[in-house]
Each structure stands twice: as structure tokens, then as C-alpha cells.
Coordinates of C-alpha atoms and ligand atoms in Angstrom, one line a residue:
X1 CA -20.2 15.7 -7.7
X2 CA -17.0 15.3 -5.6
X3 CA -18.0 13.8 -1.9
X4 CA -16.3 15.7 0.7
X5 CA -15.7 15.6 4.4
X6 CA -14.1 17.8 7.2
X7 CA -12.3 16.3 9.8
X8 CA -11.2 17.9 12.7
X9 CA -9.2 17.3 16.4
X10 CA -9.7 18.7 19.4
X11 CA -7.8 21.9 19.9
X12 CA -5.4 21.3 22.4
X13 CA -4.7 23.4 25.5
X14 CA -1.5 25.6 25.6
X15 CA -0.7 24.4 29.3
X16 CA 0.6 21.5 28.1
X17 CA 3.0 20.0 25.8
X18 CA 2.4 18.0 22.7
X19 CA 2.5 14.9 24.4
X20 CA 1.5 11.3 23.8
X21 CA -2.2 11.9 23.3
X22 CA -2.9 14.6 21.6
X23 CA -0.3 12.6 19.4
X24 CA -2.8 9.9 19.0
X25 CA -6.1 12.1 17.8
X26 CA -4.1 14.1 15.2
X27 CA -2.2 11.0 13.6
X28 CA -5.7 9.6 13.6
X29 CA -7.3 12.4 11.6
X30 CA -4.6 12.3 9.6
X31 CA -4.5 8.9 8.7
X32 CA -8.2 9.3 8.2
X33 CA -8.4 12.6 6.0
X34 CA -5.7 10.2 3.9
X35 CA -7.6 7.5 3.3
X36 CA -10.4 9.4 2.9
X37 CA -8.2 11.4 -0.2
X38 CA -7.9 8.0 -1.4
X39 CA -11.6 7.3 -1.6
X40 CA -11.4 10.0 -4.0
X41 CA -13.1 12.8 -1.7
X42 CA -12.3 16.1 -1.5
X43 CA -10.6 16.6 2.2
X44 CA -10.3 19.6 4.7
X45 CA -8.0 18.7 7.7
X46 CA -8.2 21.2 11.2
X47 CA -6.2 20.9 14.3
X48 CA -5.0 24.1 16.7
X49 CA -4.8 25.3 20.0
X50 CA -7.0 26.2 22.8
X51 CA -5.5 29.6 24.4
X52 CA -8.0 31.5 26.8
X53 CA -8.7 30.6 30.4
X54 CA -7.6 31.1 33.8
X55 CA -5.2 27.8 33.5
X56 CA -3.3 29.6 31.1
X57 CA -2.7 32.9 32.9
X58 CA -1.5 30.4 35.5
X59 CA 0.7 28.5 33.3
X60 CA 1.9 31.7 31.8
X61 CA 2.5 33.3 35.2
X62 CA 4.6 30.1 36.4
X63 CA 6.9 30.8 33.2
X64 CA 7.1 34.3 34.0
X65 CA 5.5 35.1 30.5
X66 CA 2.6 37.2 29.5
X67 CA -0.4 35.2 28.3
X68 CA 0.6 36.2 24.8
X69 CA 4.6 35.4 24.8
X70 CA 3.6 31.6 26.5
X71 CA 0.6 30.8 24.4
X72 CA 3.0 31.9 20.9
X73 CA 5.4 29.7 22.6
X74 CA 3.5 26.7 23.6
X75 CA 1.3 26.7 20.6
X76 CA 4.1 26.7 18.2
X77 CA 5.2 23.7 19.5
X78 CA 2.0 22.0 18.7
X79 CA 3.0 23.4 15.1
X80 CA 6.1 22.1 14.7
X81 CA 5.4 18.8 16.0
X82 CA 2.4 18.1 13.5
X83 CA 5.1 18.0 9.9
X84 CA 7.8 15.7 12.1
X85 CA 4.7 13.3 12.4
X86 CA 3.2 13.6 8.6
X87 CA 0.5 15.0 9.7
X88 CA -1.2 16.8 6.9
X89 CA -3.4 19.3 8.4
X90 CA -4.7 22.0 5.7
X91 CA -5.2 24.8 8.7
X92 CA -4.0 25.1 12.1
X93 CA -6.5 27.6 14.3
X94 CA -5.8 29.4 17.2
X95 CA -9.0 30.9 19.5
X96 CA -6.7 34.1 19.8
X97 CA -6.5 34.6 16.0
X98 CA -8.6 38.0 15.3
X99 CA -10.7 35.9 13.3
X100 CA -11.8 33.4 15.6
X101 CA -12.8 36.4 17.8
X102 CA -14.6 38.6 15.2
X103 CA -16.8 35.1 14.8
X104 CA -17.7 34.4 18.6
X105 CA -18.6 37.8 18.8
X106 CA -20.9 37.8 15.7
X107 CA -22.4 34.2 16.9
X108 CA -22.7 35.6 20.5
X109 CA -24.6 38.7 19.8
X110 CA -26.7 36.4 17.9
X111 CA -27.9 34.1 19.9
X112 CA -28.3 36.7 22.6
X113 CA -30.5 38.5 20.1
X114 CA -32.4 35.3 19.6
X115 CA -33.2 35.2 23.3
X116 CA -31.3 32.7 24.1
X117 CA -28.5 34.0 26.5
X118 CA -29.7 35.5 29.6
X119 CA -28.3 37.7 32.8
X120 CA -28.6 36.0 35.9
X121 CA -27.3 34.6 39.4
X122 CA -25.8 31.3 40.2
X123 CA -24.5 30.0 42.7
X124 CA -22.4 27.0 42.4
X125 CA -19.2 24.6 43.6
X126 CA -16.4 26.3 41.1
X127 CA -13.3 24.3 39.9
X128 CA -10.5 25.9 39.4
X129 CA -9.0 23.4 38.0
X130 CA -11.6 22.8 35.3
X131 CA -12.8 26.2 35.5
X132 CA -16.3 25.3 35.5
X133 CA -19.3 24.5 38.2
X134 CA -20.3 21.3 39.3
X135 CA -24.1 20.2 40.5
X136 CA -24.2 18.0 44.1
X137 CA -24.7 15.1 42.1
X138 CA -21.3 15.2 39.9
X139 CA -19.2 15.8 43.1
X140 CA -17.8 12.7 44.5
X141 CA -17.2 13.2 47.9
X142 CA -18.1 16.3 47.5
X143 CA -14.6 16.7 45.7
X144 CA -14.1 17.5 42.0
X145 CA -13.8 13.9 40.0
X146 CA -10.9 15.1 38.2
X147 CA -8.8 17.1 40.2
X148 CA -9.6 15.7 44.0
X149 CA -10.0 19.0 45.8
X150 CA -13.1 20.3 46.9
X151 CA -14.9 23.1 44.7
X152 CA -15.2 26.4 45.7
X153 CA -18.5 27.9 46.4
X154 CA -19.0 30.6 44.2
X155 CA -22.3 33.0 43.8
X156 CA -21.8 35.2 40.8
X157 CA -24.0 36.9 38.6
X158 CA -23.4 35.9 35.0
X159 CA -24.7 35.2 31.3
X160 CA -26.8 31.8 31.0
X161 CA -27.2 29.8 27.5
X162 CA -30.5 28.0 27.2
X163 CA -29.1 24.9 27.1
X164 CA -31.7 23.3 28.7
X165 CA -34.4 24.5 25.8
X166 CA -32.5 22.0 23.6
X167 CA -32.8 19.0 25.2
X168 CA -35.5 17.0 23.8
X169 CA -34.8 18.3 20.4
X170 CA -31.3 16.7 21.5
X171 CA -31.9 13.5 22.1
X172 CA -35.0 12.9 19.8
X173 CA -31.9 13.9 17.1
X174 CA -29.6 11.3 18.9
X175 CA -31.7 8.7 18.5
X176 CA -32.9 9.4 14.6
X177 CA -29.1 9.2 14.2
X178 CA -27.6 5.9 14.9
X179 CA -24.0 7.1 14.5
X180 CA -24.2 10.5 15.6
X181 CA -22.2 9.4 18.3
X182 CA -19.6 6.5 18.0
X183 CA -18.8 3.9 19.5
X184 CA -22.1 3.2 20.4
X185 CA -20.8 2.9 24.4
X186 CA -20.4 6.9 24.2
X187 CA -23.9 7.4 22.5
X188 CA -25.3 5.4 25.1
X189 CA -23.4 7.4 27.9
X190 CA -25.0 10.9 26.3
X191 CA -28.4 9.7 26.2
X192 CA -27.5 8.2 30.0
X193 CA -27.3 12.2 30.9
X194 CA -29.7 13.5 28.5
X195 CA -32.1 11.1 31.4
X196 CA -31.6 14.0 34.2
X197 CA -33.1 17.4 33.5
X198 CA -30.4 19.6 31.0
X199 CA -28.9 22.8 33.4
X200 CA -28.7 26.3 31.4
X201 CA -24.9 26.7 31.0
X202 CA -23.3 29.3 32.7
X203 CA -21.3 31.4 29.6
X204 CA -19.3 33.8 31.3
X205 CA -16.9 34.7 33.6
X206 CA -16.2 38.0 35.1
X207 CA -13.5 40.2 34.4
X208 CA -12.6 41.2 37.6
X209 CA -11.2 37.4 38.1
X210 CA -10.7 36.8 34.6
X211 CA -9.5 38.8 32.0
X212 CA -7.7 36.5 29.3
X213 CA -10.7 35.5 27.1
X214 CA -13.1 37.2 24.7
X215 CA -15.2 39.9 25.9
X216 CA -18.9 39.3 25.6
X217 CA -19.9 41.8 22.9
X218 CA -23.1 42.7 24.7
X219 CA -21.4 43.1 28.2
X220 CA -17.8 44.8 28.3
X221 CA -17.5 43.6 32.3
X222 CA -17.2 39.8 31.0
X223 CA -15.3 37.3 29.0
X224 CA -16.4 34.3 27.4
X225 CA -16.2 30.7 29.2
X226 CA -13.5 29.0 27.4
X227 CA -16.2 25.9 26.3
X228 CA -18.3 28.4 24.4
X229 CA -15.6 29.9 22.4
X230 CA -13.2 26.7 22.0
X231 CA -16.0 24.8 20.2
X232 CA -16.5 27.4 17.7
X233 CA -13.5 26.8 16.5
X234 CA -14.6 24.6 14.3
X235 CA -16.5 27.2 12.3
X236 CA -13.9 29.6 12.6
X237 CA -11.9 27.4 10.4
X238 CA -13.5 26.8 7.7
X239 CA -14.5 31.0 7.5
X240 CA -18.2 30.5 8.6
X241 CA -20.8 32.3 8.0
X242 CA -19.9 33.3 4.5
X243 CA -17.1 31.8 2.9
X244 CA -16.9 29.0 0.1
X245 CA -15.0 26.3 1.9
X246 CA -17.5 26.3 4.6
X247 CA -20.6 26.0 2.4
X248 CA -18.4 22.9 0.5
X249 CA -17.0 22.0 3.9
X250 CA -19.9 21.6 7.2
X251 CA -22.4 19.7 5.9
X252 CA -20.0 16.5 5.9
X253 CA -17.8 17.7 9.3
X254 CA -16.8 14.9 11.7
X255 CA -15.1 15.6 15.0
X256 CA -12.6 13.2 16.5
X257 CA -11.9 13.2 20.5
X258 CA -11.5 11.2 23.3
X259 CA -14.2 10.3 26.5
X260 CA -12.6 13.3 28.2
X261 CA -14.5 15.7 26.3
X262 CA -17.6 13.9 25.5
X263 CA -19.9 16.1 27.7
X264 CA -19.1 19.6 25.7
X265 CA -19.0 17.8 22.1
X266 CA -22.2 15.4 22.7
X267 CA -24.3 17.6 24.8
X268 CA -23.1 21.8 24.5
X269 CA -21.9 21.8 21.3
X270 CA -24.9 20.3 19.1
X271 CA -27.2 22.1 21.2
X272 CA -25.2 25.7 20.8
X273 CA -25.1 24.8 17.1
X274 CA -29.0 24.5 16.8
X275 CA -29.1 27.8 18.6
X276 CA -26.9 29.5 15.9
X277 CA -29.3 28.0 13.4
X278 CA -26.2 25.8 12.1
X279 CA -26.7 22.2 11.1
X280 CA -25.0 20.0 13.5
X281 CA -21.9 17.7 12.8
X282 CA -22.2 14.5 11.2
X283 CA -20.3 12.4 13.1
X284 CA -18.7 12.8 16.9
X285 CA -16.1 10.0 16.7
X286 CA -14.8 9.7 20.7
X287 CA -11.5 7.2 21.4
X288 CA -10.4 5.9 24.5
X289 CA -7.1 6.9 26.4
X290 CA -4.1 5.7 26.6
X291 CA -2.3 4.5 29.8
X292 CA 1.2 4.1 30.3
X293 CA 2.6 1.2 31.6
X294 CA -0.8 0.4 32.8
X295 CA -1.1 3.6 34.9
X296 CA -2.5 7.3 33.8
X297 CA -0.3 9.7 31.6
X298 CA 0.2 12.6 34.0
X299 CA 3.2 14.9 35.2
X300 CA 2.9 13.8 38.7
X301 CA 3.7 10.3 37.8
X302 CA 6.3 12.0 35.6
X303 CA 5.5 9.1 32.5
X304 CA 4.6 11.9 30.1
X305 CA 5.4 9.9 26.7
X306 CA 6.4 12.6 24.2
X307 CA 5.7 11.9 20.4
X308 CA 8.9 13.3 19.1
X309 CA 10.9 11.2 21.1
X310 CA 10.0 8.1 20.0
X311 CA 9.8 9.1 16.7
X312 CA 13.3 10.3 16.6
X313 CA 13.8 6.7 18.1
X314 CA 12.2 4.3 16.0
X315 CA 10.8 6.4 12.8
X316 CA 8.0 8.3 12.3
X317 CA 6.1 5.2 10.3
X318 CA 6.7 2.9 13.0
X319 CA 5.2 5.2 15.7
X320 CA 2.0 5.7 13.6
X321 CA 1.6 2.2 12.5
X322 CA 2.0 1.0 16.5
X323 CA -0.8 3.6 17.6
X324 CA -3.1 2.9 15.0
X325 CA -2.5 -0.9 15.0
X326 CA -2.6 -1.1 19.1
X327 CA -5.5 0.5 19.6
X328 CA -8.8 -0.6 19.3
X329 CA -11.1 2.5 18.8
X330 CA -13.4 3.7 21.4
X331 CA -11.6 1.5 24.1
X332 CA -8.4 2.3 26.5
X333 CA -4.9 1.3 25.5
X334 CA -2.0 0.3 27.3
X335 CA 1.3 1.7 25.6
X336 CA 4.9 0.5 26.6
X337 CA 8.1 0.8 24.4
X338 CA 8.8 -3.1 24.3
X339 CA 5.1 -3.4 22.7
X340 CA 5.9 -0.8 19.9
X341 CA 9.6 -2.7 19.6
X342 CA 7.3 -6.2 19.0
X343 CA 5.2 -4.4 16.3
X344 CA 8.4 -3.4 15.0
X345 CA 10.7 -6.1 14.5
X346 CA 7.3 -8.6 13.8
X347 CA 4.7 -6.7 11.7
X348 CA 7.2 -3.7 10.2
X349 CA 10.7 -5.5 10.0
X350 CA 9.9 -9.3 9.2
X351 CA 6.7 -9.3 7.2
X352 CA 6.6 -5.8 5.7
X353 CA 10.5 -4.8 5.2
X354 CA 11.0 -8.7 3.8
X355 CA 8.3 -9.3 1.6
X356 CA 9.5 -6.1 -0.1
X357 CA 13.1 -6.4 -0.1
X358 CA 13.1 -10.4 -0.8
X359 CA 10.4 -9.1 -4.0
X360 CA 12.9 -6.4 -5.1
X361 CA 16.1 -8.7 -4.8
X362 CA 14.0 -11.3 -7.2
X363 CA 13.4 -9.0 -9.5
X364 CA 16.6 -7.8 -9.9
X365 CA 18.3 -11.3 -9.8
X366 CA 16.3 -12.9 -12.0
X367 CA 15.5 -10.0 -14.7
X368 CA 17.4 -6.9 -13.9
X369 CA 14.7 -5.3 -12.0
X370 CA 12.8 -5.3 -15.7
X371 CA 9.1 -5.9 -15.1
X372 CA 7.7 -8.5 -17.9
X373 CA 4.6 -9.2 -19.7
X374 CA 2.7 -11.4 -18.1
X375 CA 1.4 -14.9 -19.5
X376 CA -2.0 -16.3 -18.9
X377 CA -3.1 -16.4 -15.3
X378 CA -3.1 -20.2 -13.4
X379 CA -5.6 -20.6 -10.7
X380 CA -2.7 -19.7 -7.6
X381 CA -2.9 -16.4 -9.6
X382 CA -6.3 -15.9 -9.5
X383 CA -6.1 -16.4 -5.8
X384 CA -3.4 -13.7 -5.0
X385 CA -6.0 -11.4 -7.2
X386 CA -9.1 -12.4 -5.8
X387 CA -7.6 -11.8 -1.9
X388 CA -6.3 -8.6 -3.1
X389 CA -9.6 -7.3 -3.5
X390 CA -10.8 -9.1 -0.6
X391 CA -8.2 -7.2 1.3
X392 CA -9.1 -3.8 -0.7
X393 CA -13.1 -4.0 0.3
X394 CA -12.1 -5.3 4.0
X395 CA -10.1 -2.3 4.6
X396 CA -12.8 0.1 2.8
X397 CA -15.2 -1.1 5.3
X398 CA -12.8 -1.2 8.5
X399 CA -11.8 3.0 8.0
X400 CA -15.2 3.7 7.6
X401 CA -16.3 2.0 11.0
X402 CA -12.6 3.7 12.4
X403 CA -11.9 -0.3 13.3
X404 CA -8.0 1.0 12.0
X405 CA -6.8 -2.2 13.8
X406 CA -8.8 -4.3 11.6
X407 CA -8.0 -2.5 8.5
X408 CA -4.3 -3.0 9.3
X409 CA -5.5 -6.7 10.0
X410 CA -6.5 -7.1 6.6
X411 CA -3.8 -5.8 5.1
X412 CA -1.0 -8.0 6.9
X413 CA -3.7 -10.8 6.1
X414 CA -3.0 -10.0 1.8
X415 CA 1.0 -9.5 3.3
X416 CA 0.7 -13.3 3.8
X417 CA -0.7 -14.3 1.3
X418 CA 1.8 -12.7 -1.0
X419 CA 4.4 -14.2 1.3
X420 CA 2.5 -17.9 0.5
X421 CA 2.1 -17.3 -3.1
X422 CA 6.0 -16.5 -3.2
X423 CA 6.5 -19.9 -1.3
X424 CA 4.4 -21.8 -3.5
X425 CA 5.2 -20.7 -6.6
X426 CA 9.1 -20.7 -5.9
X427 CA 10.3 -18.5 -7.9
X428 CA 13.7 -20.0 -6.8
X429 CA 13.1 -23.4 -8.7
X430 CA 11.5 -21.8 -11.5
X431 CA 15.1 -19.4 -12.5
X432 CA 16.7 -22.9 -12.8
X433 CA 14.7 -24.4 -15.8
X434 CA 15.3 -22.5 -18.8
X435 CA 11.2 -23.5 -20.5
X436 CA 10.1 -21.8 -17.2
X437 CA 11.3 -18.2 -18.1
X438 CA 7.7 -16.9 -19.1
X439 CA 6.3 -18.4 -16.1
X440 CA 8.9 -16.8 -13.7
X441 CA 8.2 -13.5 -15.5
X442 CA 4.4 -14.3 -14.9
X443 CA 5.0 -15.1 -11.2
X444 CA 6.9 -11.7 -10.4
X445 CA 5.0 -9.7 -12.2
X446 CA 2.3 -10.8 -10.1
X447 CA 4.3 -9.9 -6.9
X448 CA 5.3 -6.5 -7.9
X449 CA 1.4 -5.7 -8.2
X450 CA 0.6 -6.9 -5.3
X451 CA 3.3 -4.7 -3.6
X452 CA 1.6 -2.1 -6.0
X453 CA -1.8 -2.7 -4.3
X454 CA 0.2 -2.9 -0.4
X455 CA 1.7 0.0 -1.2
X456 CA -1.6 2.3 -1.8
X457 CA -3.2 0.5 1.5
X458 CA -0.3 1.6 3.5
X459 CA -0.3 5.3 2.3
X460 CA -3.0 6.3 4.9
X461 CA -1.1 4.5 7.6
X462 CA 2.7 5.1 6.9
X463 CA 3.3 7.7 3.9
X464 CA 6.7 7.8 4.1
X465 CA 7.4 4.2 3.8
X466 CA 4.9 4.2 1.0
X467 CA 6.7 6.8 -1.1
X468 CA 9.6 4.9 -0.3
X469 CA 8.5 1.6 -1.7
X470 CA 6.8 3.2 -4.5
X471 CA 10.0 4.7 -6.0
X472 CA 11.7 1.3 -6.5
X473 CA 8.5 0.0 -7.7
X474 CA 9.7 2.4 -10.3
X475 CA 5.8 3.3 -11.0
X476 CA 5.5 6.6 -12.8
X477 CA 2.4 7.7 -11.7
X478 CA 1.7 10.1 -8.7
X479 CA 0.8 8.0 -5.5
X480 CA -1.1 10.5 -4.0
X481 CA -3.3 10.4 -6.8
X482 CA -4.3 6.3 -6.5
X483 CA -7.9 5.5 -5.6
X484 CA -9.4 2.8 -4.2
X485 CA -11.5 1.8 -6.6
X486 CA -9.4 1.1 -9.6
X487 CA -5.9 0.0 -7.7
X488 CA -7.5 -3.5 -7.4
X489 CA -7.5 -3.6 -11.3
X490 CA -4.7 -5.9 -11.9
X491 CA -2.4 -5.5 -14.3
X492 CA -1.8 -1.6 -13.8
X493 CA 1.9 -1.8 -13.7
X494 CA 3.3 -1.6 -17.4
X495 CA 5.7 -4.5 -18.5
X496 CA 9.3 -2.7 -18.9
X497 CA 9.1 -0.9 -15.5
X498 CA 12.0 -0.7 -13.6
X499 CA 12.1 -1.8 -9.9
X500 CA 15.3 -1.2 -7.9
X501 CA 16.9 -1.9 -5.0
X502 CA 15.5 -0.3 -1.7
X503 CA 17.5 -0.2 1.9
X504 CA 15.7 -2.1 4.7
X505 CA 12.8 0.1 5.3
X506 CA 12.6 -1.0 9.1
X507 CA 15.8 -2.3 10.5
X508 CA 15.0 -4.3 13.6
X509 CA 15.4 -3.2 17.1
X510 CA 17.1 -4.6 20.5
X511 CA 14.6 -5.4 23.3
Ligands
MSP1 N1 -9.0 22.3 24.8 C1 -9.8 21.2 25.1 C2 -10.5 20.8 23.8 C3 -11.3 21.8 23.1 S1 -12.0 21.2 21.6 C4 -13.0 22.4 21.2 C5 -9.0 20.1 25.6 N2 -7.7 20.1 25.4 S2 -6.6 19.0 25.9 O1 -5.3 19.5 25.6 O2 -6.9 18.6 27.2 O3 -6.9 17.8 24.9 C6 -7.7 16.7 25.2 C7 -7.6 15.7 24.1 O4 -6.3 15.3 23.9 C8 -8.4 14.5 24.2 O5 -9.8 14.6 23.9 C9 -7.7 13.6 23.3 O6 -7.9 13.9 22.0 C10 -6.2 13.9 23.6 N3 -5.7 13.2 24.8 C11 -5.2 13.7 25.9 N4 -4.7 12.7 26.7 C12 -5.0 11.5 26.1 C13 -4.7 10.2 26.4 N5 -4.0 9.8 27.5 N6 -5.1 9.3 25.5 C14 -5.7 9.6 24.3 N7 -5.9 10.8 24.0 C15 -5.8 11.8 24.9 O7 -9.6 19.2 26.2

């Protein structure tokens, strides 16, 4: 049977955007749902937008828009950015979409049936901000963490989750599952708050201050809180309770985020999910932020890096293969432009772009581009097979630990070596001694499969430049079709292929 897996990002908040970020999670999932393809799994790709709340009816209020005309606006803009980045997302969701709706209200009604949701009164420091309450203890100096003001005190009579009913069912679960949560420093921080006695979570907010949400189906006075019917979202996509891709699709879900978020995806959501009777995710797979210039991204600072920008600046490849290379998952980053312009020129320009076009130019010199039949392989042949399917295994194992940085490790490692077999075997020297024909034909053969084998490593990563390369490999067959586990079989490429001659795939770049 076909393996399959669901991958999904957070869904991002209409009062910002598309911006650096939320850049890096979906290029992530994307380069992940493609190298999962390439495993030979059967893939189902979600991003959207998050579009209820009070910080919205701000937003949309500061725009002079309705809530409907700015979240339209803003959330298209998270839908046109995703194709100028290759991002390959099968569905894009939006919590406003009548569906989404129809399903919080069918999950809502029950779990409230179940017993689970109950009417009651809190009392509580309210951020606006965050549009949630904090406890004493989460205060720091008695100000909200995050957005440095003091909270509100708010008593309000409201609908309650059971959250707390969950607990030990939630952690004995964390604990049976090693990588629930991962990097282990995030599973460790969930089971760090699982220590403290679980609060119910307040569900609701009232229409008279809030109206832009979902109304509670049970109580026409009161809207959702925008937590219990963003996380949904994931269910909403893939049609549950009854459709077929989320019968094929749930069981092998895995959600990607970063720390900000941890709290709602480690602790609500699992623990909402075993009160809907649903199986819980798979994996919750949390990455680090990215700091600019060595300081927070953030509008006051005015450093807001936006995507399409630098992609419009250095190529869409280049972008993705800096995020994904810089980064080590589950850790903070530090971007700058001059550090994507050294991946450039060093990684992308002079080992990638000159292996490839000094292969091609070879080719062509020495045999029209004509791909020959190869002779008997000599050891230094062996080699250059044997680290190809070193560096096919390495990578396997890097994705599926999300150590991207060390998959792209290993394939710049099988770069070099190609670049030392070229070196040692000189094909230079050979195309001067007439007996040595055969063995020069040998020699690039052997090169042009190991750019084969490149190629399909780099798909995931860089798409584009992959489809590039693979045209003037002059291969016939569909790239998006390779697998893994037969692209290390050498000899795939046919004697009598044509390669041709490619422009520099990455030009270099002025500091
Ligand atoms: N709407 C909620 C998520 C609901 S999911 C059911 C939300 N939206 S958000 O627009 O604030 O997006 C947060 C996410 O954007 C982070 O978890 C991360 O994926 C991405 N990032 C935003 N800023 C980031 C960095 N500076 N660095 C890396 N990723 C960051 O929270």
C-alpha cells in the first residue's frame, strides 16, 4: 500500500503581511511534502489564513475596510506569494470559508454534548493584544510577555473546555511518543508545563465586544476564541468527518510551526482532539525564529524582510536553498543579505553552477553532447558510485530528522567529490590521446550520472534549477516521477542521450 503523510503550516494571521517567516515554514513544508513525493509517498500539502479575532477588526478598521474586504485582501496576498516561491500546496484554507464553519460548529456542539464545554465565570488579566487571559504566574511584571503592557482585568461569564480533564492522558501520551514533539528541547518544554496543574480553557468571547468570529452553535450571544477554531483548520482541510482524503490523509498528519505557537499545538490542540474522539497528529515539528541582523523581525524596528523581494533579487532557488541551508532546525537564525550573497556566489554559483556547466561544456567538446556507452568501471569509478549512494542514504536520513542543513551538507559533500573525480581523471589529458577515446567516454558518462543523481537530490530544495539542469541532461523521463530508491542505480541514463548547453544557472552577485 502507498505510505502517505499530510503536512501542514500554521495558518497565518491576516494582520500581517507575508513576510520573512511565514516565508520560512511554508518553503519548509514544501520542500518537505517534495521530498517526501520523492520517497514515493502519496502527499497532501495545507497552508491558509487565520481571519477571525478582535486584531483583525482592528487591522481592518485602521484600513478603513470591513473585516471581509481586508481579510479577502490580505489573505490573497498570502495566495499569490505561495506560486512566486514554488510552493506546492494542494489546498489553501481560510477559517471564514463556509466550510470551515459548518465543521466547528458540528465539532463544537459535539463536545459540548459530550460534557465537555461548560458555562461559567472567570475572571482574569485579558490581552488584547493576544486576545487571551493570562494566570499571575505567566505575567512578568505583571505585564503581558509579549506585548509589555499590563493586562486588563476582565470578569466575564463564558464557555470553558475541559482542558484540564486531559492532562495526564497528555503527557502519559508524550512520553509513550518520543517524537511526538520535535526537537526534543520543545518536548521537554511541554512536559516543563504539563508539571503545573492544566487550567480549563476559556472558549468564548462575548458578542457584545466581539462579533467577528463563529457563533457558538449552542449559544447565539458568543463567538468562538480564535485558538479553538484556528486549530481546526487542520480538519477542515482535508473534509473531516466524512470525506475520503481525510480517512487516506490524518492518520499520518504532521504539523510544522515555530516556538511561538508551541503552547496551543503541544498542549490545546492534542487535548481538543482527544475530546472530538480524533486521533492526534503524528508529529508536531516546531522551528526556531529568525532574527534580523541579529535583532527581532518586527514593524517597529521597521526590518520586516519580505520574501518576494529577495526573490525578485536573487531567484527564487537561491532564497530557498539560503533558508533551508542556514538554518539549523529547532534553533534561532540570524538572516542578513551579505550571508545569502556568500551561499550564493560559494555553494550556488562556484560549486553547483560550475560543476554543471564545466560537465555540459565537456560533453559537448569532446562528443557533441552525445552520451556514450560506457566501458568497464576502474576502482576511481567505483568510488564516485559508491559516495553517490552514500550521499543518497545520508540525505534520506537527514529529511526525515528535518536536519535540512545536513541533508544539503551531504549533497555538496557528493558535489565534491564529482568535482575531484573530474580532477583526477582529467578528462582534459584524456581528449588528447586518440587509444583513450573509450575511456573518456567512460569518464563522462560517469559525470553526467552523477549530475543525474544531483539533480533528483536538489528537486526538494530548488525545483526550478532542477528542471533546468534536467532538460540539458536531455533525460526523457519525467523528473517529478524519480524515486529515491532506484536513482542510485547507476547506469540509468541511456548511451545516445543528448546533453546541451545550459546558461549559468546562478550568476554571481556584488557584495
Ligand atoms: N494564526 C496563528 C497560527 C494558527 S495555526 C492553527 C499564528 N499566525 S502568525 O501569522 O503569527 O504566524 C506564526 C507563524 O509564522 C510561526 O509559528 C512561524 O511559522 C511563522 N513565523 C513568524 N515569524 C517568524 C520568524 N521570525 N521566524 C520564523 N518563523 C516565524 O500564530
Amino acid at each position: 500500500m502507498t505510505k502517505t503523510i499530510y503536512i501542514t503550516t500554521p495558518i497565518y494571521y491576516v494582520n500581517a503581511e507575508p513576510h520573512l517567516g511565514h516565508a520560512y515554514s511554508t518553503v519548509v513544508a514544501d520542500v518537505l511534502t517534495r521530498f517526501y513525493r520523492l520517497l514515493g509517498y502519496e502527499t497532501y500539502f495545507v497552508t491558509g489564513t487565520d481571519e477571525h479575532g478582535d486584531k483583525v477588526v482592528q487591522a481592518a478598521k485602521a484600513a478603513c475596510e470591513t473585516p471581509k474586504e481586508y481579510t479577502d485582501r490580505i489573505s490573497s496576498l498570502f495566495q499569490n506569494t505561495w506560486p512566486e516561491l514554488d510552493i506546492s500546496n494542494d489546498y489553501f484554507i481560510r477559517t471564514t470559508d463556509e466550510k470551515h464553519k459548518n465543521l466547528l460548529q458540528y465539532i463544537l456542539q459535539k463536545i459540548y454534548d459530550a460534557g465537555d464545554i461548560y458555562f461559567g465565570e472567570y475572571g482574569g488579566h485579558y490581552c488584547f493584544g493576544c486576545e487571551r487571559f493570562y494566570n499571575e504566574k505567566e505575567l512578568i511584571d505583571g505585564k503581558c510577555p509579549d506585548h509589555k503592557v499590563a493586562p486588563q482585568f476582565l470578569k466575564e461569564e463564558n464557555y470553558f473546555f475541559k482542558m484540564s480533564k486531559y492532562q495526564d492522558w497528555l503527557i502519559e501520551h508524550i512520553q509513550s511518543h518520543p517524537g511526538f514533539i520535535r526537537p526534543e528541547r520543545y518536548r521537554n518544554e511541554v512536559l516543563a508545563f504539563l508539571r503545573d496543574p492544566l487550567e480549563d480553557l476559556c472558549i468564548s468571547r462575548p458578542k457584545s465586544r466581539l462579533e467577528w468570529g463563529i457563533t457558538l452553535p449552542f449559544d447565539n450571544n458568543y463567538v468562538t476564541y480564535v485558538w479553538f477554531d484556528a486549530l481546526f483548520n487542520y480538519l477542515t482541510a482535508v473534509g473531516y468527518p466524512d470525506s475520503a482524503l481525510y480517512y487516506k490523509f490524518w492518520p499520518s498528519v504532521q504539523h510544522l510551526i515555530a516556538k511561538d505557537i508551541l503552547k496551543p499545538h503541544g498542549i490545546y490542540w492534542p487535548t481538543m482532539l482527544k475530546a472530538s474522539g480524533i486521533e492526534t497528529y503524528q508529529h508536531l515539528n516546531v522551528h526556531g525564529y529568525w532574527n534580523i541582523d541579529e535583532s527581532k523581525m518586527s514593524k517597529s524596528l521597521g526590518n520586516i524582510v519580505k520574501p518576494l523581494t529577495l526573490k525578485d533579487k536573487y531567484g527564487v532557488d537561491a532564497f530557498r536553498y539560503f533558508l533551508l541551508r542556514e538554518m539549523v532546525f529547532g534553533l534561532d537564525a540570524n538572516f542578513s543579505e551579505s550571508a545569502l550573497i556568500n551561499r550564493l556566489n560559494s555553494d550556488l554559483a562556484n560549486d553547483l553552477g560550475n560543476l554543471v556547466s564545466r560537465s555540459l561544456t565537456m560533453a559537448i567538446k569532446y562528443f557533441n553532447g552525445v552520451v556514450q556507452k560506457p566501458e568497464e568501471a576502474l576502482e576511481i569509478d567505483k568510488k564516485l558510485q559508491e559516495d553517490a549512494l552514500k550521499a543518497v542514504q545520508e540525505v534520506t536520513a537527514q529529511m526525515q530528522e528535518l536536519a535540512f542543513n545536513k541533508a544539503l551538507i551531504a549533497i555538496w559533500g557528493f558535489i565534491s567529490s564529482i568535482n575531484k573525480y573530474i580532477d583526477e581523471t582529467s578528462p582534459w589529458s584524456l581528449s588528447k590521446k586518440e587509444d583513450q577515446r573509450k575511456r573518456l567516454g567512460t569518464v563522462l558518462y560517469n559525470i553526467i550520472e552523477a549530475l543525474r543523481i544531483i539533480t533528483v537530490l536538489i528537486f526538494p530544495f530548488m525545483p526550478n534549477t532542477a528542471k533546468k539542469i534536467w532538460v540539458a541532461l536531455g533525460i526523457k523521463e519525467d523528473l517529478c516521477a524519480q524515486r529515491l530508491k532506484n536513482i542510485n542505480e547507476w547506469g540509468s541514463i541511456k548511451e545516445g542521450t543528448m546533453v546541451s548547453k545550459i546558461v549559468p544557472i546562478f550568476p554571481r552577485v556584488k557584495q
